[in-house]
Short mmCIF file of C-alpha atoms in Angstrom, two decimals:
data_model
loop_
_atom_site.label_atom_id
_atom_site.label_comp_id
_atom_site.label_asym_id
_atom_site.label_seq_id
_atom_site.Cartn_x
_atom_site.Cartn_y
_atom_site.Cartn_z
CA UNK A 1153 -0.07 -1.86 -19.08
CA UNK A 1154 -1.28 -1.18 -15.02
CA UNK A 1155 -0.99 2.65 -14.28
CA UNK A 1156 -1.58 2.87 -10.60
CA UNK A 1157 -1.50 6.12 -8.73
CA UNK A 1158 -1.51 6.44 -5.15
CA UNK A 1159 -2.98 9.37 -3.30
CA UNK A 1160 -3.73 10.56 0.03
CA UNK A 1161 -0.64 10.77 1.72
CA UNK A 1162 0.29 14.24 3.76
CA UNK A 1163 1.38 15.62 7.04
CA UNK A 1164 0.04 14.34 9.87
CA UNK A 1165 0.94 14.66 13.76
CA UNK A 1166 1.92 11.64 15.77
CA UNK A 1167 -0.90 9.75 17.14
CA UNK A 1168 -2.73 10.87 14.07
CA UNK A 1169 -4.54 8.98 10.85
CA UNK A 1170 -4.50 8.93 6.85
CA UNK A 1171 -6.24 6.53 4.90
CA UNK A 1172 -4.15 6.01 1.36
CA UNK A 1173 -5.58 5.09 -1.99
CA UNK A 1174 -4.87 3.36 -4.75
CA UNK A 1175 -5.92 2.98 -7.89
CA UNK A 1176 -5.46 1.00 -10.51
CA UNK A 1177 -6.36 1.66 -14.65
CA UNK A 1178 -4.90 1.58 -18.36
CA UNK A 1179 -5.99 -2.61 -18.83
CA UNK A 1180 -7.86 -5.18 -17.46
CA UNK A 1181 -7.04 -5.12 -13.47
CA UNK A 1182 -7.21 -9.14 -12.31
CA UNK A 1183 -3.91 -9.25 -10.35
CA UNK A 1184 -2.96 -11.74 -7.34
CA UNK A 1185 -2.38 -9.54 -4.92
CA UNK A 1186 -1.70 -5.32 -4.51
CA UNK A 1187 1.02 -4.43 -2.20
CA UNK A 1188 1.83 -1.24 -0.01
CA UNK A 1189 5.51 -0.99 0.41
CA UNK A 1190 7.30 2.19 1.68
CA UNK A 1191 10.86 3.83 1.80
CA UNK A 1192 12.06 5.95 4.10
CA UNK A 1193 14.48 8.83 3.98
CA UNK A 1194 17.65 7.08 3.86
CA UNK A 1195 16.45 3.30 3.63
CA UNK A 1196 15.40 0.87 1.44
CA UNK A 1197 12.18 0.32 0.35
CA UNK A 1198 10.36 -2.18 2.32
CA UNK A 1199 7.30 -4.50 2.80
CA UNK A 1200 3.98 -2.87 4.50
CA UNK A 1201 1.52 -5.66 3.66
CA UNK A 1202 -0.94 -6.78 0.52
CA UNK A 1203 -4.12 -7.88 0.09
CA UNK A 1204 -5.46 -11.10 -2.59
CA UNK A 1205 -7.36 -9.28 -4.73
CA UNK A 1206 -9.44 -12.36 -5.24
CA UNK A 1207 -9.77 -13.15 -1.60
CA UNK A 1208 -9.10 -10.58 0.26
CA UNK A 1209 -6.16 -12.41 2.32
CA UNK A 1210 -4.08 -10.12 3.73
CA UNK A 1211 -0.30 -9.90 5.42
CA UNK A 1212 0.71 -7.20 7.47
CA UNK A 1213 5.03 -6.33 8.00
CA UNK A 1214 5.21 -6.90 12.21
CA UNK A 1215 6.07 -3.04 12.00
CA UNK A 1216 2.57 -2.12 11.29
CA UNK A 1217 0.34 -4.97 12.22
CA UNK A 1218 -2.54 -3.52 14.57
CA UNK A 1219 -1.63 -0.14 13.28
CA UNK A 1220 -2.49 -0.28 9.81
CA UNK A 1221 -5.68 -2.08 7.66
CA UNK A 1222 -5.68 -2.95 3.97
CA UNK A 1223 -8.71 -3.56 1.88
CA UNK A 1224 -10.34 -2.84 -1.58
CA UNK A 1225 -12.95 -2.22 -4.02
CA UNK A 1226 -12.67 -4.49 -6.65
CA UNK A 1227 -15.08 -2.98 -8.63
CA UNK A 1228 -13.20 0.67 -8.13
CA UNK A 1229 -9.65 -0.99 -9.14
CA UNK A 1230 -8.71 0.31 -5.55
CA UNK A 1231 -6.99 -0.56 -2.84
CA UNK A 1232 -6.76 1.32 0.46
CA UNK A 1233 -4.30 1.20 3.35
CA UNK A 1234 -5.91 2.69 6.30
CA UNK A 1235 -3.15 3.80 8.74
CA UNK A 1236 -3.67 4.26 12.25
CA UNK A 1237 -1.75 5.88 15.74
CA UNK A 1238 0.66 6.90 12.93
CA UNK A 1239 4.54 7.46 14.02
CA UNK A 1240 7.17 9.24 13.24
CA UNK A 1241 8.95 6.17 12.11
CA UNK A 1242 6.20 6.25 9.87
CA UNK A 1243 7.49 8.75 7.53
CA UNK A 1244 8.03 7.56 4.18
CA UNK A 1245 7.19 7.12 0.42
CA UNK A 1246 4.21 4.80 0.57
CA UNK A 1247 3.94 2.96 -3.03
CA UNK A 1248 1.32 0.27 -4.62
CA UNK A 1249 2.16 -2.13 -6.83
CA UNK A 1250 1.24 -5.18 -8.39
CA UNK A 1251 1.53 -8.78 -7.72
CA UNK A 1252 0.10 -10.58 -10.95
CA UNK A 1253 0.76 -14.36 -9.54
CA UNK A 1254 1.02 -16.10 -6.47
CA UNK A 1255 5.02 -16.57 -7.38
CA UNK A 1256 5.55 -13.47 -9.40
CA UNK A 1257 7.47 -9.98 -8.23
CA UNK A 1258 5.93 -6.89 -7.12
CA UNK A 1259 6.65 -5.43 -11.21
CA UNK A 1260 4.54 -2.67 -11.65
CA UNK A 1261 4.50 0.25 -8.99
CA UNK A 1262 2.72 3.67 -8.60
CA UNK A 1263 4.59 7.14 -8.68
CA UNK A 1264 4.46 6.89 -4.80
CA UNK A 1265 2.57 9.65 -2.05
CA UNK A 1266 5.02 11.28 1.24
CA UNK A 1267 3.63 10.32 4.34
CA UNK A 1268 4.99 12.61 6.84
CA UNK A 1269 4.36 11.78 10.37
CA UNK A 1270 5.60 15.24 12.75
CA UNK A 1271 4.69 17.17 16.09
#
């Protein structure tokens, strides 16, 4: 089955940038899509965007559009969310997973990295 760990997450100050990666292994990687979602202390986790792994279509959650950029390497099995003018709102559990169809769920995730956006 997918194994995907995430990495690069960390404190940063308001204003400030981390670029978080993700990658995939353990089988043949050929999904639809790779989401970013994130949960918050206290909240649910929620939609940050995804990328077509084919075609590199993306959607962006209004919350971070302009903010943040995905993209990938299909030939690393990694996708990258590049996050920008971070906020403290920010803060979260930022987790990849896997979207295998156009019409499937988000099924497989990675152990999740703390983003921690504070003065």
């Amino acid at each position: 089955q997918v194994q995907l760990v995430e990495s690069g997450g960390g404190l940063v100050q308001p204003g400030g940038s981390l670029r978080l990666s993700c990658v995939a292994s353990g089988r043949t990687f050929s999904p639809f899509a790779m989401g970013w979602f994130r949960q918050a202390p206290g909240k649910g986790r929620v939609f940050v965007g995804q990328i077509t792994w084919d075609t590199g279509i993306v959607y962006y959650d209004d919350d971070v559009k302009g903010r943040f950029t995905i993209s990938k390497d299909n030939a690393k099995n990694t996708v990258y969310l590049q996050m920008n003018d971070l906020k403290p709102e920010d803060t979260a559990i930022y987790s990849c997973a896997t979207q295998f169809t156009s019409t499937s769920a988000f099924n497989y995730w990675g152990q999740g990295t703390q983003v921690t956006v504070s003065p």
